[in-house]
PDB file of C-alpha atoms in Angstrom:
ATOM      1  CA  UNK A 396      12.123  12.267  20.004  1.00  0.00           C
ATOM      2  CA  UNK A 397      11.105  13.639  23.409  1.00  0.00           C
ATOM      3  CA  UNK A 398      14.551  13.315  24.963  1.00  0.00           C
ATOM      4  CA  UNK A 399      15.834  15.899  22.450  1.00  0.00           C
ATOM      5  CA  UNK A 400      13.903  18.650  24.250  1.00  0.00           C
ATOM      6  CA  UNK A 401      16.783  19.745  26.470  1.00  0.00           C
ATOM      7  CA  UNK A 402      17.695  23.268  25.382  1.00  0.00           C
ATOM      8  CA  UNK A 403      16.336  26.321  23.594  1.00  0.00           C
ATOM      9  CA  UNK A 404      12.777  27.535  23.373  1.00  0.00           C
ATOM     10  CA  UNK A 405       9.839  25.291  22.683  1.00  0.00           C
ATOM     11  CA  UNK A 406       6.316  26.484  21.992  1.00  0.00           C
ATOM     12  CA  UNK A 407       3.367  24.359  23.013  1.00  0.00           C
ATOM     13  CA  UNK A 408       0.294  25.409  21.065  1.00  0.00           C
ATOM     14  CA  UNK A 409      -3.312  24.369  20.849  1.00  0.00           C
ATOM     15  CA  UNK A 410      -6.289  25.269  18.700  1.00  0.00           C
ATOM     16  CA  UNK A 411     -10.020  25.148  19.202  1.00  0.00           C
ATOM     17  CA  UNK A 412     -12.282  24.843  16.196  1.00  0.00           C
ATOM     18  CA  UNK A 413     -15.919  24.824  15.161  1.00  0.00           C
ATOM     19  CA  UNK A 414     -17.814  21.651  15.904  1.00  0.00           C
ATOM     20  CA  UNK A 415     -21.276  20.177  16.275  1.00  0.00           C
ATOM     21  CA  UNK A 416     -22.663  17.011  17.852  1.00  0.00           C
ATOM     22  CA  UNK A 417     -21.442  14.033  15.806  1.00  0.00           C
ATOM     23  CA  UNK A 418     -18.976  16.114  13.755  1.00  0.00           C
ATOM     24  CA  UNK A 419     -15.871  14.359  15.108  1.00  0.00           C
ATOM     25  CA  UNK A 420     -17.483  10.939  14.659  1.00  0.00           C
ATOM     26  CA  UNK A 421     -18.195  11.801  11.002  1.00  0.00           C
ATOM     27  CA  UNK A 422     -14.483  12.431  10.396  1.00  0.00           C
ATOM     28  CA  UNK A 423     -15.123  16.193  10.429  1.00  0.00           C
ATOM     29  CA  UNK A 424     -17.270  15.833   7.309  1.00  0.00           C
ATOM     30  CA  UNK A 425     -20.857  17.025   7.356  1.00  0.00           C
ATOM     31  CA  UNK A 426     -22.472  18.877   4.494  1.00  0.00           C
ATOM     32  CA  UNK A 427     -22.244  22.649   4.909  1.00  0.00           C
ATOM     33  CA  UNK A 428     -20.003  22.403   7.980  1.00  0.00           C
ATOM     34  CA  UNK A 429     -16.319  23.255   8.041  1.00  0.00           C
ATOM     35  CA  UNK A 430     -13.646  22.706  10.641  1.00  0.00           C
ATOM     36  CA  UNK A 431     -12.594  26.330  11.236  1.00  0.00           C
ATOM     37  CA  UNK A 432     -10.165  27.452  13.919  1.00  0.00           C
ATOM     38  CA  UNK A 433     -11.791  29.769  16.458  1.00  0.00           C
ATOM     39  CA  UNK A 434      -8.912  30.091  18.953  1.00  0.00           C
ATOM     40  CA  UNK A 435      -5.133  29.703  19.018  1.00  0.00           C
ATOM     41  CA  UNK A 436      -3.233  29.624  22.288  1.00  0.00           C
ATOM     42  CA  UNK A 437       0.421  28.977  23.032  1.00  0.00           C
ATOM     43  CA  UNK A 438       3.102  29.100  25.695  1.00  0.00           C
ATOM     44  CA  UNK A 439       6.809  29.600  25.104  1.00  0.00           C
ATOM     45  CA  UNK A 440       8.941  27.434  27.387  1.00  0.00           C
ATOM     46  CA  UNK A 441      12.654  27.452  28.196  1.00  0.00           C
ATOM     47  CA  UNK A 442      13.621  23.782  27.840  1.00  0.00           C
ATOM     48  CA  UNK A 443      16.984  24.311  29.559  1.00  0.00           C
ATOM     49  CA  UNK A 444      15.232  25.777  32.608  1.00  0.00           C
ATOM     50  CA  UNK A 445      12.812  22.936  33.300  1.00  0.00           C
ATOM     51  CA  UNK A 446      10.250  24.163  30.742  1.00  0.00           C
ATOM     52  CA  UNK A 447       9.679  27.437  32.580  1.00  0.00           C
ATOM     53  CA  UNK A 448       7.020  29.553  30.848  1.00  0.00           C
ATOM     54  CA  UNK A 449       8.542  32.732  29.408  1.00  0.00           C
ATOM     55  CA  UNK A 450       5.712  34.037  27.212  1.00  0.00           C
ATOM     56  CA  UNK A 451       2.144  33.294  26.186  1.00  0.00           C
ATOM     57  CA  UNK A 452      -0.196  33.983  23.296  1.00  0.00           C
ATOM     58  CA  UNK A 453      -3.936  33.729  22.701  1.00  0.00           C
ATOM     59  CA  UNK A 454      -6.288  35.018  20.024  1.00  0.00           C
ATOM     60  CA  UNK A 455      -9.839  34.415  18.888  1.00  0.00           C
ATOM     61  CA  UNK A 456     -10.547  33.727  15.211  1.00  0.00           C
ATOM     62  CA  UNK A 457     -13.852  34.569  13.538  1.00  0.00           C
ATOM     63  CA  UNK A 458     -15.078  31.619  11.442  1.00  0.00           C
ATOM     64  CA  UNK A 459     -16.109  32.623   7.931  1.00  0.00           C
ATOM     65  CA  UNK A 460     -17.832  29.573   6.424  1.00  0.00           C
ATOM     66  CA  UNK A 461     -19.896  28.879   9.554  1.00  0.00           C
ATOM     67  CA  UNK A 462     -19.950  32.257  11.323  1.00  0.00           C
ATOM     68  CA  UNK A 463     -22.522  31.219  13.932  1.00  0.00           C
ATOM     69  CA  UNK A 464     -21.042  29.025  16.665  1.00  0.00           C
ATOM     70  CA  UNK A 465     -22.989  25.948  17.700  1.00  0.00           C
ATOM     71  CA  UNK A 466     -24.297  25.679  21.254  1.00  0.00           C
ATOM     72  CA  UNK A 467     -22.182  22.514  21.465  1.00  0.00           C
ATOM     73  CA  UNK A 468     -18.879  24.341  20.883  1.00  0.00           C
ATOM     74  CA  UNK A 469     -19.883  27.308  23.062  1.00  0.00           C
ATOM     75  CA  UNK A 470     -20.574  24.936  25.975  1.00  0.00           C
ATOM     76  CA  UNK A 471     -17.406  22.898  25.347  1.00  0.00           C
ATOM     77  CA  UNK A 472     -14.956  25.797  25.006  1.00  0.00           C
ATOM     78  CA  UNK A 473     -16.605  28.748  26.704  1.00  0.00           C
ATOM     79  CA  UNK A 474     -15.910  30.791  23.552  1.00  0.00           C
ATOM     80  CA  UNK A 475     -18.999  32.909  22.947  1.00  0.00           C
ATOM     81  CA  UNK A 476     -20.559  34.234  19.785  1.00  0.00           C
ATOM     82  CA  UNK A 477     -19.988  37.734  21.138  1.00  0.00           C
ATOM     83  CA  UNK A 478     -16.262  37.004  21.575  1.00  0.00           C
ATOM     84  CA  UNK A 479     -15.782  35.877  17.969  1.00  0.00           C
ATOM     85  CA  UNK A 480     -17.974  38.693  16.621  1.00  0.00           C
ATOM     86  CA  UNK A 481     -16.291  41.399  18.701  1.00  0.00           C
ATOM     87  CA  UNK A 482     -12.681  40.233  19.048  1.00  0.00           C
ATOM     88  CA  UNK A 483     -12.301  37.620  16.326  1.00  0.00           C
ATOM     89  CA  UNK A 484      -9.638  38.075  13.687  1.00  0.00           C
ATOM     90  CA  UNK A 485      -9.775  36.569  10.232  1.00  0.00           C
ATOM     91  CA  UNK A 486      -7.839  33.333   9.953  1.00  0.00           C
ATOM     92  CA  UNK A 487      -5.188  35.096   7.835  1.00  0.00           C
ATOM     93  CA  UNK A 488      -4.741  37.850  10.456  1.00  0.00           C
ATOM     94  CA  UNK A 489      -4.657  35.327  13.291  1.00  0.00           C
ATOM     95  CA  UNK A 490      -2.103  33.109  11.586  1.00  0.00           C
ATOM     96  CA  UNK A 491       0.097  36.151  10.864  1.00  0.00           C
ATOM     97  CA  UNK A 492      -0.025  37.182  14.539  1.00  0.00           C
ATOM     98  CA  UNK A 493       0.787  33.653  15.659  1.00  0.00           C
ATOM     99  CA  UNK A 494       3.744  33.531  13.287  1.00  0.00           C
ATOM    100  CA  UNK A 495       4.961  36.885  14.657  1.00  0.00           C
ATOM    101  CA  UNK A 496       4.839  35.351  18.151  1.00  0.00           C
ATOM    102  CA  UNK A 497       6.821  32.344  16.905  1.00  0.00           C
ATOM    103  CA  UNK A 498       9.371  34.594  15.156  1.00  0.00           C
ATOM    104  CA  UNK A 499      10.571  36.071  18.484  1.00  0.00           C
ATOM    105  CA  UNK A 500      13.056  33.213  18.866  1.00  0.00           C
ATOM    106  CA  UNK A 501      13.928  29.907  17.210  1.00  0.00           C
ATOM    107  CA  UNK A 502      11.497  27.364  18.561  1.00  0.00           C
ATOM    108  CA  UNK A 503      10.511  23.733  18.443  1.00  0.00           C
ATOM    109  CA  UNK A 504       6.725  23.399  18.092  1.00  0.00           C
ATOM    110  CA  UNK A 505       4.790  20.917  20.217  1.00  0.00           C
ATOM    111  CA  UNK A 506       1.108  19.969  20.113  1.00  0.00           C
ATOM    112  CA  UNK A 507      -1.142  17.378  21.692  1.00  0.00           C
ATOM    113  CA  UNK A 508      -2.656  15.709  18.650  1.00  0.00           C
ATOM    114  CA  UNK A 509      -3.241  17.224  15.239  1.00  0.00           C
ATOM    115  CA  UNK A 510      -3.421  20.990  15.771  1.00  0.00           C
ATOM    116  CA  UNK A 511      -0.728  21.599  13.133  1.00  0.00           C
ATOM    117  CA  UNK A 512      -2.804  19.567  10.668  1.00  0.00           C
ATOM    118  CA  UNK A 513      -5.849  21.688  11.534  1.00  0.00           C
ATOM    119  CA  UNK A 514      -3.787  24.775  10.664  1.00  0.00           C
ATOM    120  CA  UNK A 515      -2.920  23.145   7.316  1.00  0.00           C
ATOM    121  CA  UNK A 516      -6.582  22.359   6.702  1.00  0.00           C
ATOM    122  CA  UNK A 517      -7.567  25.959   7.469  1.00  0.00           C
ATOM    123  CA  UNK A 518      -4.843  27.251   5.151  1.00  0.00           C
ATOM    124  CA  UNK A 519      -6.340  25.167   2.331  1.00  0.00           C
ATOM    125  CA  UNK A 520      -9.863  26.320   3.231  1.00  0.00           C
ATOM    126  CA  UNK A 521      -8.809  29.978   3.055  1.00  0.00           C
ATOM    127  CA  UNK A 522      -6.373  29.592   0.109  1.00  0.00           C
ATOM    128  CA  UNK A 523      -3.364  30.613   2.225  1.00  0.00           C
ATOM    129  CA  UNK A 524       0.087  29.059   1.846  1.00  0.00           C
ATOM    130  CA  UNK A 525       0.782  26.626   4.704  1.00  0.00           C
ATOM    131  CA  UNK A 526       3.811  27.892   6.665  1.00  0.00           C
ATOM    132  CA  UNK A 527       6.560  25.270   6.455  1.00  0.00           C
ATOM    133  CA  UNK A 528       7.564  25.808  10.093  1.00  0.00           C
ATOM    134  CA  UNK A 529       4.547  23.713  11.152  1.00  0.00           C
ATOM    135  CA  UNK A 530       5.690  20.651   9.168  1.00  0.00           C
ATOM    136  CA  UNK A 531       8.122  19.556  11.910  1.00  0.00           C
ATOM    137  CA  UNK A 532       5.682  19.987  14.787  1.00  0.00           C
ATOM    138  CA  UNK A 533       6.067  17.257  17.413  1.00  0.00           C
ATOM    139  CA  UNK A 534       2.860  15.446  18.337  1.00  0.00           C
ATOM    140  CA  UNK A 535       3.364  14.909  22.063  1.00  0.00           C
ATOM    141  CA  UNK A 536       0.342  12.606  22.276  1.00  0.00           C
ATOM    142  CA  UNK A 537       2.088  10.147  19.980  1.00  0.00           C
ATOM    143  CA  UNK A 538       5.316  10.524  21.968  1.00  0.00           C
ATOM    144  CA  UNK A 539       3.597   9.903  25.304  1.00  0.00           C
ATOM    145  CA  UNK A 540       1.839   6.807  23.917  1.00  0.00           C
ATOM    146  CA  UNK A 541       5.135   5.504  22.482  1.00  0.00           C
ATOM    147  CA  UNK A 542       6.818   6.000  25.869  1.00  0.00           C
ATOM    148  CA  UNK A 543       3.982   4.130  27.600  1.00  0.00           C
ATOM    149  CA  UNK A 544       3.024   7.177  29.659  1.00  0.00           C
ATOM    150  CA  UNK A 545      -0.650   7.169  28.593  1.00  0.00           C
ATOM    151  CA  UNK A 546      -3.149   5.209  26.518  1.00  0.00           C
ATOM    152  CA  UNK A 547      -4.548   6.477  23.244  1.00  0.00           C
ATOM    153  CA  UNK A 548      -7.618   8.268  24.631  1.00  0.00           C
ATOM    154  CA  UNK A 549      -6.605  11.405  26.502  1.00  0.00           C
ATOM    155  CA  UNK A 550      -7.324  15.088  25.929  1.00  0.00           C
ATOM    156  CA  UNK A 551      -4.607  17.620  26.747  1.00  0.00           C
ATOM    157  CA  UNK A 552      -6.861  19.153  29.398  1.00  0.00           C
ATOM    158  CA  UNK A 553      -6.939  15.746  31.161  1.00  0.00           C
ATOM    159  CA  UNK A 554      -3.150  15.395  31.275  1.00  0.00           C
ATOM    160  CA  UNK A 555      -2.419  17.020  34.646  1.00  0.00           C
ATOM    161  CA  UNK A 556      -4.910  14.733  36.419  1.00  0.00           C
ATOM    162  CA  UNK A 557      -3.418  11.677  34.668  1.00  0.00           C
ATOM    163  CA  UNK A 558      -0.077  12.554  36.255  1.00  0.00           C
ATOM    164  CA  UNK A 559      -1.521  13.443  39.661  1.00  0.00           C
ATOM    165  CA  UNK A 560      -1.109  17.183  39.137  1.00  0.00           C
ATOM    166  CA  UNK A 561      -3.533  19.971  39.947  1.00  0.00           C
ATOM    167  CA  UNK A 562      -4.539  22.225  37.069  1.00  0.00           C
ATOM    168  CA  UNK A 563      -6.459  25.454  37.427  1.00  0.00           C
ATOM    169  CA  UNK A 564      -6.545  26.055  33.672  1.00  0.00           C
ATOM    170  CA  UNK A 565      -9.880  25.868  31.839  1.00  0.00           C
ATOM    171  CA  UNK A 566     -10.377  22.761  29.681  1.00  0.00           C
ATOM    172  CA  UNK A 567     -10.886  23.148  25.927  1.00  0.00           C
ATOM    173  CA  UNK A 568      -9.361  26.624  26.029  1.00  0.00           C
ATOM    174  CA  UNK A 569      -6.354  26.873  23.703  1.00  0.00           C
ATOM    175  CA  UNK A 570      -4.103  28.652  26.218  1.00  0.00           C
ATOM    176  CA  UNK A 571      -5.371  26.515  29.109  1.00  0.00           C
ATOM    177  CA  UNK A 572      -4.732  23.284  27.194  1.00  0.00           C
ATOM    178  CA  UNK A 573      -1.248  24.505  26.217  1.00  0.00           C
ATOM    179  CA  UNK A 574      -0.483  25.205  29.871  1.00  0.00           C
ATOM    180  CA  UNK A 575      -1.851  21.791  30.868  1.00  0.00           C
ATOM    181  CA  UNK A 576       0.663  20.068  28.581  1.00  0.00           C
ATOM    182  CA  UNK A 577       3.430  22.418  29.755  1.00  0.00           C
ATOM    183  CA  UNK A 578       2.744  21.480  33.393  1.00  0.00           C
ATOM    184  CA  UNK A 579       3.189  17.798  32.544  1.00  0.00           C
ATOM    185  CA  UNK A 580       6.419  18.518  30.638  1.00  0.00           C
ATOM    186  CA  UNK A 581       7.761  20.282  33.757  1.00  0.00           C
ATOM    187  CA  UNK A 582       6.680  17.334  35.912  1.00  0.00           C
ATOM    188  CA  UNK A 583       8.340  14.775  33.618  1.00  0.00           C
ATOM    189  CA  UNK A 584      11.540  16.827  33.475  1.00  0.00           C
ATOM    190  CA  UNK A 585      11.624  17.092  37.284  1.00  0.00           C
ATOM    191  CA  UNK A 586      11.312  13.323  37.689  1.00  0.00           C
ATOM    192  CA  UNK A 587      13.936  12.666  34.991  1.00  0.00           C
ATOM    193  CA  UNK A 588      11.716  11.278  32.239  1.00  0.00           C
ATOM    194  CA  UNK A 589      12.444  14.095  29.746  1.00  0.00           C
TER     195      UNK A 589
END
């Protein structure tokens, strides 16, 4: 799976979504609360050139079902209520812009975890057709576990430290987390593991 990433463009993307204390532990199911994307970030990488970053993307999405962000998610992500109120797009607008970014060249999509499934969930929530391009997204977390590179518990923002790399990117920021994974891909390519 991971050894096939040798040529062409790949896009690493990440999402941040609404959350509250105990929401993850409840399986993202609490009455009146919805898992809504509030940020999408991505980096385009040239796989043939050691995963060099060639482009980036980041937008803020305004949640509709739960428009007021919890203090928990504000503290975790640094995304403020003012940011979503002032700069936030609707999910439909944000997804369209992300797809336009992806359309610039044929790409393989990579995530750390279930971000593509969160997009599917938000499409259902907003009655939008799920774009088929996300169906073949590679879950790099699963690949790294299968290769014995990490254990099961690891956030994308923790990856650089796990591999002894410095990372100046903010944690739990969609673009920052995308760049964190990209830095590890470059490291693994340089040492011959990818």
